[in-house]
mmCIF file of C-alpha atoms and ligand atoms in Angstrom:
data_model
loop_
_atom_site.group_PDB
_atom_site.id
_atom_site.type_symbol
_atom_site.label_atom_id
_atom_site.label_comp_id
_atom_site.label_asym_id
_atom_site.label_seq_id
_atom_site.Cartn_x
_atom_site.Cartn_y
_atom_site.Cartn_z
ATOM 1 C CA MET D 1135 10.998 21.476 18.594
ATOM 2 C CA GLU D 1136 11.289 19.435 14.868
ATOM 3 C CA ASN D 1137 11.148 21.704 12.255
ATOM 4 C CA GLU D 1138 7.291 21.607 10.140
ATOM 5 C CA PRO D 1139 8.896 19.710 7.097
ATOM 6 C CA VAL D 1140 7.658 21.626 4.438
ATOM 7 C CA THR D 1141 7.442 25.808 3.684
ATOM 8 C CA ASP D 1142 3.791 25.925 2.722
ATOM 9 C CA ARG D 1143 4.568 29.656 0.877
ATOM 10 C CA SER D 1144 1.169 31.056 -1.139
ATOM 11 C CA ALA D 1145 3.523 34.096 -2.049
ATOM 12 C CA GLY D 1146 6.170 34.736 -4.086
ATOM 13 C CA SER D 1147 6.707 32.485 -7.369
ATOM 14 C CA ALA D 1148 5.546 28.823 -5.881
ATOM 15 C CA THR D 1149 1.530 30.807 -5.926
ATOM 16 C CA GLU D 1150 0.720 29.046 -9.138
ATOM 17 C CA ARG D 1151 2.354 25.293 -7.390
ATOM 18 C CA VAL D 1152 -0.774 22.780 -6.511
ATOM 19 C CA TYR D 1153 -0.739 20.163 -4.196
ATOM 20 C CA ASN D 1154 0.919 17.167 -6.847
ATOM 21 C CA PHE D 1155 -0.448 13.974 -5.028
ATOM 22 C CA SER D 1156 1.124 12.021 -8.219
ATOM 23 C CA PRO D 1157 3.058 8.789 -7.758
ATOM 24 C CA GLY D 1158 5.824 9.885 -9.401
ATOM 25 C CA PRO D 1159 7.481 11.385 -10.114
ATOM 26 C CA ALA D 1160 6.381 13.547 -7.633
ATOM 27 C CA VAL D 1161 6.065 16.326 -5.369
ATOM 28 C CA LEU D 1162 9.270 17.487 -4.337
ATOM 29 C CA PRO D 1163 10.800 20.037 -1.435
ATOM 30 C CA LEU D 1164 9.496 23.646 -2.212
ATOM 31 C CA GLU D 1165 12.841 23.893 -0.823
ATOM 32 C CA VAL D 1166 15.490 22.166 -2.868
ATOM 33 C CA LEU D 1167 13.538 23.924 -6.217
ATOM 34 C CA GLU D 1168 14.258 26.843 -4.806
ATOM 35 C CA ARG D 1169 17.882 25.773 -4.429
ATOM 36 C CA ALA D 1170 17.722 24.040 -8.138
ATOM 37 C CA ARG D 1171 16.806 27.143 -9.611
ATOM 38 C CA ASP D 1172 18.747 29.286 -7.783
ATOM 39 C CA GLU D 1173 22.654 27.996 -8.798
ATOM 40 C CA MET D 1174 21.161 26.786 -11.718
ATOM 41 C CA LEU D 1175 23.061 29.188 -13.997
ATOM 42 C CA SER D 1176 26.208 28.496 -11.895
ATOM 43 C CA LEU D 1177 27.237 26.714 -9.373
ATOM 44 C CA PRO D 1178 28.403 28.240 -6.265
ATOM 45 C CA GLY D 1179 32.092 29.511 -7.000
ATOM 46 C CA VAL D 1180 32.197 27.517 -10.524
ATOM 47 C CA GLY D 1181 30.393 29.475 -12.698
ATOM 48 C CA ILE D 1182 28.996 26.703 -14.056
ATOM 49 C CA SER D 1183 25.844 25.375 -14.763
ATOM 50 C CA VAL D 1184 25.518 21.417 -12.833
ATOM 51 C CA LEU D 1185 23.746 21.115 -16.260
ATOM 52 C CA GLU D 1186 27.227 21.743 -17.968
ATOM 53 C CA ILE D 1187 29.115 20.614 -16.041
ATOM 54 C CA SER D 1188 31.654 17.843 -16.720
ATOM 55 C CA HIS D 1189 31.364 14.445 -14.668
ATOM 56 C CA ARG D 1190 34.750 14.273 -14.093
ATOM 57 C CA SER D 1191 35.278 17.561 -12.918
ATOM 58 C CA PRO D 1192 36.169 18.557 -8.770
ATOM 59 C CA ALA D 1193 32.789 20.863 -8.745
ATOM 60 C CA PHE D 1194 31.641 16.587 -9.635
ATOM 61 C CA ASP D 1195 33.195 15.324 -7.688
ATOM 62 C CA SER D 1196 32.560 17.057 -4.785
ATOM 63 C CA ILE D 1197 28.555 16.955 -5.349
ATOM 64 C CA LEU D 1198 28.766 12.940 -5.859
ATOM 65 C CA GLU D 1199 30.978 12.346 -2.539
ATOM 66 C CA GLU D 1200 28.583 15.052 -0.790
ATOM 67 C CA THR D 1201 25.404 12.205 -2.147
ATOM 68 C CA LEU D 1202 27.007 9.446 -0.914
ATOM 69 C CA GLN D 1203 27.357 10.569 2.461
ATOM 70 C CA GLY D 1204 24.520 12.047 2.461
ATOM 71 C CA LEU D 1205 23.343 8.881 1.791
ATOM 72 C CA ARG D 1206 25.500 6.905 4.328
ATOM 73 C CA GLN D 1207 24.991 9.393 6.793
ATOM 74 C CA LEU D 1208 20.639 9.491 6.752
ATOM 75 C CA LEU D 1209 20.453 5.467 6.236
ATOM 76 C CA ALA D 1210 23.378 4.548 8.353
ATOM 77 C CA ILE D 1211 24.978 2.734 6.223
ATOM 78 C CA GLY D 1212 27.920 0.830 7.343
ATOM 79 C CA ASP D 1213 31.451 0.310 5.596
ATOM 80 C CA ASP D 1214 30.022 -3.625 4.744
ATOM 81 C CA TYR D 1215 27.954 -1.946 1.926
ATOM 82 C CA GLU D 1216 28.761 -0.385 -1.132
ATOM 83 C CA VAL D 1217 26.332 2.190 -1.895
ATOM 84 C CA LEU D 1218 26.513 2.200 -6.243
ATOM 85 C CA LEU D 1219 23.793 5.319 -8.022
ATOM 86 C CA MET D 1220 22.899 3.685 -10.878
ATOM 87 C CA GLN D 1221 20.157 4.823 -14.305
ATOM 88 C CA GLY D 1222 17.392 2.248 -15.551
ATOM 89 C CA GLY D 1223 15.234 2.233 -13.304
ATOM 90 C CA ALA D 1224 14.284 0.304 -10.619
ATOM 91 C CA SER D 1225 13.173 -1.384 -13.395
ATOM 92 C CA LEU D 1226 16.224 -2.290 -14.430
ATOM 93 C CA GLN D 1227 17.050 -3.464 -10.922
ATOM 94 C CA PHE D 1228 13.855 -6.334 -11.521
ATOM 95 C CA SER D 1229 16.324 -7.709 -14.040
ATOM 96 C CA MET D 1230 20.582 -6.080 -12.412
ATOM 97 C CA VAL D 1231 19.060 -8.549 -9.516
ATOM 98 C CA PRO D 1232 19.072 -11.848 -10.386
ATOM 99 C CA MET D 1233 21.843 -11.412 -13.049
ATOM 100 C CA ASN D 1234 24.024 -11.087 -10.590
ATOM 101 C CA LEU D 1235 22.491 -12.486 -7.987
ATOM 102 C CA LEU D 1236 21.042 -15.739 -9.490
ATOM 103 C CA ARG D 1237 23.014 -16.188 -12.759
ATOM 104 C CA GLY D 1238 24.277 -19.907 -12.855
ATOM 105 C CA ARG D 1239 23.385 -21.146 -9.363
ATOM 106 C CA GLN D 1240 21.257 -24.133 -8.574
ATOM 107 C CA ALA D 1241 18.941 -22.572 -5.725
ATOM 108 C CA ALA D 1242 16.082 -20.256 -6.771
ATOM 109 C CA ALA D 1243 14.957 -16.940 -5.820
ATOM 110 C CA ASN D 1244 12.527 -16.219 -2.986
ATOM 111 C CA TYR D 1245 9.786 -13.446 -4.111
ATOM 112 C CA ILE D 1246 7.318 -12.869 -1.509
ATOM 113 C CA ILE D 1247 4.628 -10.856 -3.923
ATOM 114 C CA THR D 1248 2.545 -8.339 -2.017
ATOM 115 C CA GLY D 1249 1.621 -5.712 -5.458
ATOM 116 C CA THR D 1250 1.964 -5.746 -8.551
ATOM 117 C CA TRP D 1251 5.535 -4.894 -9.091
ATOM 118 C CA GLY D 1252 6.768 -7.449 -6.628
ATOM 119 C CA GLN D 1253 4.566 -9.590 -10.394
ATOM 120 C CA THR D 1254 7.183 -7.550 -12.155
ATOM 121 C CA GLY D 1255 9.950 -7.682 -10.148
ATOM 122 C CA ALA D 1256 9.241 -11.773 -10.106
ATOM 123 C CA LYS D 1257 8.479 -12.281 -13.908
ATOM 124 C CA GLU D 1258 12.225 -10.781 -15.043
ATOM 125 C CA ALA D 1259 13.983 -13.138 -12.650
ATOM 126 C CA ARG D 1260 12.702 -16.136 -13.772
ATOM 127 C CA ARG D 1261 14.160 -15.247 -17.227
ATOM 128 C CA GLU D 1262 17.536 -15.496 -15.019
ATOM 129 C CA GLY D 1263 16.953 -18.417 -12.985
ATOM 130 C CA LYS D 1264 14.202 -20.779 -10.997
ATOM 131 C CA VAL D 1265 11.738 -18.279 -8.722
ATOM 132 C CA HIS D 1266 10.096 -19.534 -6.362
ATOM 133 C CA VAL D 1267 7.025 -17.757 -5.177
ATOM 134 C CA ALA D 1268 7.075 -17.487 -1.101
ATOM 135 C CA TRP D 1269 3.599 -15.763 -1.226
ATOM 136 C CA ASP D 1270 1.378 -13.535 -3.296
ATOM 137 C CA GLY D 1271 -1.411 -11.994 -2.445
ATOM 138 C CA GLY D 1272 -3.684 -11.992 -5.174
ATOM 139 C CA ALA D 1273 -6.456 -13.794 -3.940
ATOM 140 C CA THR D 1274 -7.994 -10.863 -2.116
ATOM 141 C CA GLY D 1275 -6.021 -7.946 -4.574
ATOM 142 C CA TYR D 1276 -3.265 -7.096 -2.465
ATOM 143 C CA ASP D 1277 -4.395 -5.802 0.016
ATOM 144 C CA ARG D 1278 -2.633 -7.089 2.952
ATOM 145 C CA LEU D 1279 0.756 -9.128 4.139
ATOM 146 C CA PRO D 1280 1.346 -12.281 4.986
ATOM 147 C CA ASP D 1281 1.734 -13.768 8.310
ATOM 148 C CA ALA D 1282 5.187 -15.511 8.695
ATOM 149 C CA LYS D 1283 3.844 -18.495 9.244
ATOM 150 C CA GLU D 1284 1.676 -18.729 5.903
ATOM 151 C CA ILE D 1285 5.812 -17.188 4.048
ATOM 152 C CA GLY D 1286 6.501 -21.282 2.210
ATOM 153 C CA LEU D 1287 10.523 -20.031 1.650
ATOM 154 C CA SER D 1288 12.009 -23.108 -0.497
ATOM 155 C CA ASP D 1289 15.380 -24.861 0.550
ATOM 156 C CA SER D 1290 17.946 -22.099 1.142
ATOM 157 C CA PRO D 1291 17.024 -19.585 -1.347
ATOM 158 C CA GLU D 1292 19.887 -17.410 -3.341
ATOM 159 C CA TYR D 1293 17.613 -14.725 -1.940
ATOM 160 C CA VAL D 1294 14.061 -13.322 -0.490
ATOM 161 C CA HIS D 1295 12.340 -10.480 -2.413
ATOM 162 C CA VAL D 1296 10.699 -8.713 -1.758
ATOM 163 C CA THR D 1297 8.196 -4.720 -1.751
ATOM 164 C CA SER D 1298 8.124 -2.356 0.788
ATOM 165 C CA ASN D 1299 5.903 -0.379 -0.166
ATOM 166 C CA GLU D 1300 3.357 -1.176 -3.004
ATOM 167 C CA THR D 1301 2.658 1.757 -4.737
ATOM 168 C CA ILE D 1302 0.251 0.712 -6.583
ATOM 169 C CA GLN D 1303 -2.249 -1.142 -3.941
ATOM 170 C CA GLY D 1304 -0.010 1.051 -0.708
ATOM 171 C CA VAL D 1305 0.650 -1.860 1.553
ATOM 172 C CA GLN D 1306 3.539 -1.516 3.572
ATOM 173 C CA TRP D 1307 5.885 -3.529 5.721
ATOM 174 C CA LYS D 1308 5.843 -2.132 8.979
ATOM 175 C CA HIS D 1309 8.730 -4.765 10.484
ATOM 176 C CA ASP D 1310 11.741 -6.289 8.782
ATOM 177 C CA PRO D 1311 10.704 -9.565 6.877
ATOM 178 C CA ASP D 1312 13.085 -12.224 7.579
ATOM 179 C CA GLY D 1313 15.189 -14.049 4.696
ATOM 180 C CA GLY D 1314 15.204 -17.399 7.385
ATOM 181 C CA GLY D 1315 19.094 -17.159 6.414
ATOM 182 C CA ALA D 1316 18.906 -15.671 2.729
ATOM 183 C CA PRO D 1317 19.477 -12.555 1.733
ATOM 184 C CA VAL D 1318 16.837 -10.813 1.621
ATOM 185 C CA VAL D 1319 16.701 -8.003 -1.378
ATOM 186 C CA CYS D 1320 14.395 -5.130 -0.976
ATOM 187 C CA ASP D 1321 12.531 -2.900 -3.477
ATOM 188 C CA CYS D 1322 12.667 0.689 -1.555
ATOM 189 C CA SER D 1323 11.623 2.867 -4.313
ATOM 190 C CA SER D 1324 8.574 4.609 -2.777
ATOM 191 C CA ASP D 1325 9.563 4.695 0.471
ATOM 192 C CA PHE D 1326 13.688 5.567 0.150
ATOM 193 C CA MET D 1327 14.126 7.882 2.461
ATOM 194 C CA SER D 1328 11.165 8.169 4.502
ATOM 195 C CA ARG D 1329 11.914 6.419 7.141
ATOM 196 C CA PRO D 1330 14.750 4.750 8.930
ATOM 197 C CA ILE D 1331 15.545 1.241 7.252
ATOM 198 C CA ALA D 1332 18.240 -1.668 9.672
ATOM 199 C CA VAL D 1333 20.341 -1.775 6.591
ATOM 200 C CA GLN D 1334 22.396 -4.557 8.068
ATOM 201 C CA LYS D 1335 19.400 -7.124 7.612
ATOM 202 C CA TYR D 1336 19.206 -6.815 3.917
ATOM 203 C CA GLY D 1337 21.537 -8.496 1.560
ATOM 204 C CA LEU D 1338 20.368 -5.736 -1.039
ATOM 205 C CA ILE D 1339 18.262 -2.341 -1.117
ATOM 206 C CA TYR D 1340 17.274 -0.502 -4.819
ATOM 207 C CA ALA D 1341 14.759 2.286 -5.063
ATOM 208 C CA CYS D 1342 14.836 4.903 -7.439
ATOM 209 C CA ALA D 1343 14.635 8.449 -6.469
ATOM 210 C CA GLN D 1344 11.991 10.071 -7.743
ATOM 211 C CA LYS D 1345 9.819 9.010 -5.938
ATOM 212 C CA ASN D 1346 10.762 10.352 -2.348
ATOM 213 C CA ALA D 1347 14.599 10.580 -3.133
ATOM 214 C CA GLY D 1348 14.508 13.234 -6.170
ATOM 215 C CA ILE D 1349 13.650 13.075 -9.330
ATOM 216 C CA ALA D 1350 13.812 10.720 -12.142
ATOM 217 C CA GLY D 1351 17.332 9.642 -14.465
ATOM 218 C CA VAL D 1352 19.175 8.012 -10.101
ATOM 219 C CA THR D 1353 18.231 4.684 -8.099
ATOM 220 C CA VAL D 1354 20.005 4.290 -6.146
ATOM 221 C CA VAL D 1355 21.446 0.378 -4.855
ATOM 222 C CA ILE D 1356 23.471 -0.517 -1.828
ATOM 223 C CA ILE D 1357 24.355 -3.800 -1.358
ATOM 224 C CA ARG D 1358 26.314 -6.406 1.452
ATOM 225 C CA LYS D 1359 30.270 -6.199 -0.052
ATOM 226 C CA ASP D 1360 30.078 -9.958 0.215
ATOM 227 C CA LEU D 1361 26.844 -10.133 -2.539
ATOM 228 C CA LEU D 1362 29.256 -8.628 -5.384
ATOM 229 C CA GLU D 1363 31.481 -12.188 -6.003
ATOM 230 C CA ARG D 1364 28.007 -13.782 -6.562
ATOM 231 C CA SER D 1365 28.150 -11.788 -10.551
ATOM 232 C CA ARG D 1366 29.598 -13.464 -13.518
ATOM 233 C CA ASP D 1367 32.330 -12.500 -15.801
ATOM 234 C CA ASP D 1368 29.808 -13.477 -19.072
ATOM 235 C CA LEU D 1369 27.067 -10.202 -17.617
ATOM 236 C CA PRO D 1370 27.686 -7.048 -19.768
ATOM 237 C CA THR D 1371 29.967 -4.349 -18.066
ATOM 238 C CA MET D 1372 27.067 -2.360 -17.453
ATOM 239 C CA LEU D 1373 24.641 -4.331 -16.604
ATOM 240 C CA ASP D 1374 27.603 -5.788 -13.682
ATOM 241 C CA TYR D 1375 27.084 -4.880 -10.026
ATOM 242 C CA ARG D 1376 30.866 -5.057 -9.842
ATOM 243 C CA THR D 1377 30.823 -2.205 -12.788
ATOM 244 C CA TYR D 1378 30.028 0.598 -10.549
ATOM 245 C CA ALA D 1379 31.603 -0.233 -7.201
ATOM 246 C CA LYS D 1380 35.345 -0.197 -8.512
ATOM 247 C CA ASN D 1381 33.964 2.950 -10.695
ATOM 248 C CA GLY D 1382 32.532 4.710 -7.470
ATOM 249 C CA SER D 1383 29.911 5.463 -9.184
ATOM 250 C CA ARG D 1384 30.778 6.344 -12.610
ATOM 251 C CA PRO D 1385 31.796 4.337 -14.252
ATOM 252 C CA ASN D 1386 30.489 6.674 -17.647
ATOM 253 C CA THR D 1387 28.676 10.024 -17.489
ATOM 254 C CA PRO D 1388 25.905 9.509 -14.427
ATOM 255 C CA PRO D 1389 23.272 11.354 -14.693
ATOM 256 C CA VAL D 1390 24.475 14.337 -13.069
ATOM 257 C CA PHE D 1391 21.213 16.703 -12.441
ATOM 258 C CA ALA D 1392 19.473 13.524 -11.003
ATOM 259 C CA VAL D 1393 22.573 13.034 -8.610
ATOM 260 C CA TYR D 1394 23.172 16.781 -8.185
ATOM 261 C CA VAL D 1395 19.049 16.964 -6.756
ATOM 262 C CA LEU D 1396 19.119 13.800 -4.821
ATOM 263 C CA GLY D 1397 22.304 15.261 -2.638
ATOM 264 C CA LEU D 1398 20.154 17.977 -2.293
ATOM 265 C CA VAL D 1399 17.446 15.949 -0.623
ATOM 266 C CA CYS D 1400 19.186 14.692 1.995
ATOM 267 C CA GLN D 1401 20.109 17.881 2.737
ATOM 268 C CA TRP D 1402 17.121 18.774 3.190
ATOM 269 C CA LEU D 1403 15.882 15.493 5.023
ATOM 270 C CA ARG D 1404 19.432 16.476 7.475
ATOM 271 C CA ASP D 1405 19.389 19.582 8.162
ATOM 272 C CA SER D 1406 15.248 20.601 7.884
ATOM 273 C CA VAL D 1407 13.617 17.583 8.656
ATOM 274 C CA GLY D 1408 15.815 16.350 11.158
ATOM 275 C CA GLY D 1409 16.726 13.171 9.406
ATOM 276 C CA LEU D 1410 14.355 10.164 8.677
ATOM 277 C CA ALA D 1411 13.555 8.626 12.320
ATOM 278 C CA ALA D 1412 11.792 13.059 11.674
ATOM 279 C CA MET D 1413 10.084 12.685 8.531
ATOM 280 C CA ASN D 1414 9.133 9.003 10.055
ATOM 281 C CA ARG D 1415 6.525 10.442 12.260
ATOM 282 C CA HIS D 1416 5.751 13.409 9.647
ATOM 283 C CA ASN D 1417 4.853 11.065 7.597
ATOM 284 C CA ALA D 1418 2.986 8.757 10.489
ATOM 285 C CA ALA D 1419 0.924 11.726 11.478
ATOM 286 C CA LYS D 1420 -0.028 12.824 7.871
ATOM 287 C CA ALA D 1421 -0.680 9.330 6.766
ATOM 288 C CA LYS D 1422 -3.430 9.672 10.149
ATOM 289 C CA LEU D 1423 -5.319 12.360 8.988
ATOM 290 C CA LEU D 1424 -6.585 10.786 5.874
ATOM 291 C CA TYR D 1425 -6.952 7.008 7.360
ATOM 292 C CA ASP D 1426 -8.717 8.672 10.429
ATOM 293 C CA VAL D 1427 -11.475 9.609 7.652
ATOM 294 C CA LEU D 1428 -11.765 5.864 6.146
ATOM 295 C CA ASP D 1429 -12.374 4.384 9.356
ATOM 296 C CA ALA D 1430 -14.881 7.124 10.033
ATOM 297 C CA ALA D 1431 -16.884 6.896 6.786
ATOM 298 C CA GLY D 1432 -18.865 4.195 7.394
ATOM 299 C CA GLY D 1433 -17.850 2.374 4.763
ATOM 300 C CA PHE D 1434 -18.300 5.276 2.149
ATOM 301 C CA TYR D 1435 -14.293 5.508 2.134
ATOM 302 C CA ALA D 1436 -13.476 2.202 1.407
ATOM 303 C CA GLY D 1437 -9.808 1.992 2.339
ATOM 304 C CA HIS D 1438 -7.910 -1.186 -0.531
ATOM 305 C CA ALA D 1439 -5.303 -2.249 2.339
ATOM 306 C CA ARG D 1440 -6.036 -3.841 5.607
ATOM 307 C CA PRO D 1441 -5.363 -1.608 8.220
ATOM 308 C CA GLU D 1442 -2.319 -2.881 9.591
ATOM 309 C CA CYS D 1443 -0.509 -2.319 6.472
ATOM 310 C CA ARG D 1444 -1.789 -0.318 5.692
ATOM 311 C CA SER D 1445 1.000 2.371 3.735
ATOM 312 C CA ASP D 1446 2.379 5.988 4.728
ATOM 313 C CA MET D 1447 3.222 6.651 0.774
ATOM 314 C CA ASN D 1448 -0.165 6.140 -0.700
ATOM 315 C CA VAL D 1449 -3.514 6.118 -0.304
ATOM 316 C CA THR D 1450 -5.689 3.799 -1.563
ATOM 317 C CA PHE D 1451 -9.258 3.798 -1.496
ATOM 318 C CA ARG D 1452 -12.576 3.595 -3.132
ATOM 319 C CA LEU D 1453 -15.823 5.422 -3.366
ATOM 320 C CA PRO D 1454 -18.745 3.874 -3.400
ATOM 321 C CA ASP D 1455 -19.169 4.012 -7.908
ATOM 322 C CA GLU D 1456 -17.685 4.900 -10.481
ATOM 323 C CA THR D 1457 -19.654 7.960 -11.120
ATOM 324 C CA LEU D 1458 -18.719 9.150 -7.478
ATOM 325 C CA GLU D 1459 -15.174 8.615 -8.337
ATOM 326 C CA LYS D 1460 -15.211 10.600 -11.198
ATOM 327 C CA ALA D 1461 -17.503 13.652 -9.470
ATOM 328 C CA PHE D 1462 -14.235 13.357 -6.729
ATOM 329 C CA ILE D 1463 -11.888 13.812 -8.685
ATOM 330 C CA LYS D 1464 -13.223 16.597 -10.632
ATOM 331 C CA GLY D 1465 -13.674 18.455 -7.824
ATOM 332 C CA ALA D 1466 -10.311 17.937 -6.355
ATOM 333 C CA THR D 1467 -9.004 19.559 -8.903
ATOM 334 C CA GLU D 1468 -11.062 22.889 -8.907
ATOM 335 C CA ARG D 1469 -9.350 22.599 -5.521
ATOM 336 C CA ARG D 1470 -6.181 22.808 -6.465
ATOM 337 C CA LEU D 1471 -5.400 18.778 -5.301
ATOM 338 C CA VAL D 1472 -4.180 17.175 -8.974
ATOM 339 C CA ASP D 1473 -3.004 13.383 -9.269
ATOM 340 C CA LEU D 1474 -5.649 11.615 -7.543
ATOM 341 C CA LYS D 1475 -6.720 9.257 -9.671
ATOM 342 C CA GLY D 1476 -5.356 5.103 -8.480
ATOM 343 C CA HIS D 1477 -4.237 2.967 -11.049
ATOM 344 C CA ARG D 1478 -5.666 1.261 -13.848
ATOM 345 C CA SER D 1479 -5.286 -1.822 -12.868
ATOM 346 C CA VAL D 1480 -7.154 -0.613 -9.119
ATOM 347 C CA GLY D 1481 -9.038 2.246 -9.513
ATOM 348 C CA GLY D 1482 -10.048 4.325 -7.281
ATOM 349 C CA ILE D 1483 -8.384 7.078 -6.258
ATOM 350 C CA ARG D 1484 -4.209 6.688 -4.459
ATOM 351 C CA ALA D 1485 -3.400 9.938 -2.327
ATOM 352 C CA SER D 1486 0.438 10.141 -2.414
ATOM 353 C CA ILE D 1487 2.149 11.699 0.080
ATOM 354 C CA TYR D 1488 5.166 11.749 0.471
ATOM 355 C CA ASN D 1489 7.563 13.077 2.072
ATOM 356 C CA ALA D 1490 7.140 16.009 0.873
ATOM 357 C CA MET D 1491 3.536 16.771 0.976
ATOM 358 C CA PRO D 1492 3.468 19.380 3.118
ATOM 359 C CA VAL D 1493 0.689 17.865 5.742
ATOM 360 C CA SER D 1494 -1.201 21.919 4.333
ATOM 361 C CA GLY D 1495 -1.777 19.246 1.174
ATOM 362 C CA VAL D 1496 -3.469 15.844 3.465
ATOM 363 C CA GLU D 1497 -5.540 18.662 5.346
ATOM 364 C CA SER D 1498 -6.559 20.230 2.717
ATOM 365 C CA LEU D 1499 -7.329 16.841 0.961
ATOM 366 C CA ARG D 1500 -8.684 15.597 4.465
ATOM 367 C CA ASP D 1501 -11.478 18.749 4.469
ATOM 368 C CA TYR D 1502 -12.061 18.060 0.895
ATOM 369 C CA MET D 1503 -12.965 14.058 1.384
ATOM 370 C CA LEU D 1504 -15.720 15.537 3.964
ATOM 371 C CA GLU D 1505 -17.079 17.514 2.739
ATOM 372 C CA PHE D 1506 -17.479 15.636 -0.799
ATOM 373 C CA GLN D 1507 -19.216 13.122 1.676
ATOM 374 C CA ARG D 1508 -21.436 15.367 4.004
ATOM 375 C CA ASN D 1509 -22.730 16.885 0.408
ATOM 376 C CA GLN D 1510 -23.684 13.391 -0.872
ATOM 377 C CA ARG D 1511 -26.291 13.219 2.080
ATOM 378 C CA GLY D 1512 -27.361 16.754 1.281
HETATM 379 C C1 LIG Y 1994 8.203 3.195 -9.156
HETATM 380 C C2 LIG Y 1994 8.358 1.832 -8.952
HETATM 381 C C3 LIG Y 1994 9.410 1.407 -9.617
HETATM 382 C C4 LIG Y 1994 9.544 0.950 -10.996
HETATM 383 O O1 LIG Y 1994 10.332 2.686 -11.437
HETATM 384 P P1 LIG Y 1994 11.105 2.964 -12.684
HETATM 385 O O2 LIG Y 1994 12.258 4.295 -12.273
HETATM 386 O O3 LIG Y 1994 10.028 3.742 -13.584
HETATM 387 O O4 LIG Y 1994 11.615 1.930 -13.488
HETATM 388 C C5 LIG Y 1994 9.802 0.443 -8.706
HETATM 389 N N1 LIG Y 1994 8.753 -0.873 -7.919
HETATM 390 C C6 LIG Y 1994 7.890 0.345 -7.296
HETATM 391 C C7 LIG Y 1994 8.164 0.367 -5.172
HETATM 392 C C8 LIG Y 1994 7.861 1.572 -7.360
HETATM 393 O O5 LIG Y 1994 7.270 2.315 -6.577
#
């Protein structure tokens, strides 16, 4: 039997907690919060809080090492990849990827744009070199993924950039995109460690931690070692991937607390959840609870993403009008189901149900959706 990944404790210090459907920073596993609380004043055997510790201390050496090992083990990352921890969020990677992989090169970077984040990434890449948009789903409001035959790559792209899960629109790749021989670069920010990923099919994977993997402040970059050779010497030191690779992600003071929490999340995924395949099954089951409601709603709840590319992380839908949407959000908040408002660019409702959202939270939302619809008829 797999463990239910989240303990739904309604007693003790956690009684005040609501169900947090925020798109990020987002819900964390209660076990992780409790461990961080218990160790807040003194790391076991160290006598210093992780908030006060030197990033060159032996205690932090172990935290960093365990965190990197945790990532490598969960994602089955081979020795031909570097795992780098950085700051600046996924947004800095929108610039660092083209600075390191595109600057000074002849051919174009290709972007497959399936939503707002992909669009933003392409915009930053244009500052560094040629960008070719190989597909853009804007015509239908970013509600789908391209078919393989719709993707028009340019000649020998420097890399092909995709966004595995578009957090705002709720569109998620269900297979690994094909770069036609070019390295595939993936913004995995909002489904990182929610499911296994075939790392060897990618040249570079990046993800900020504050959706599924921890708290804001640390960003994970997994890069195939040969791609490090593309970085040029005119790059600012701190924007050069080689700086982090050479210095074991510690060229300067890393975000110590964020690295620590990322490590705790890795331990939780390994020991309490049972790995990423188990996590993926839990996530798919949670998402199905809500998509089943959309499918049976007779149009009252209209899903944004087309069924074949619906996200297991961000469930996006509209109600018949904005007045009803406001009433829906108000009623939800009264039931302790919070942060369900869709992104301002899309409107409607967005339920972000990342790894740490318990099944009980999704069930509560499902029950509320059914009841809200029934009440409209009454
Ligand atoms: C949240 C998010 C980002 C932006 O992350 P920051 O850490 O705030 O820069 C980029 N891409 C995707 C897919 C995201 O979900």
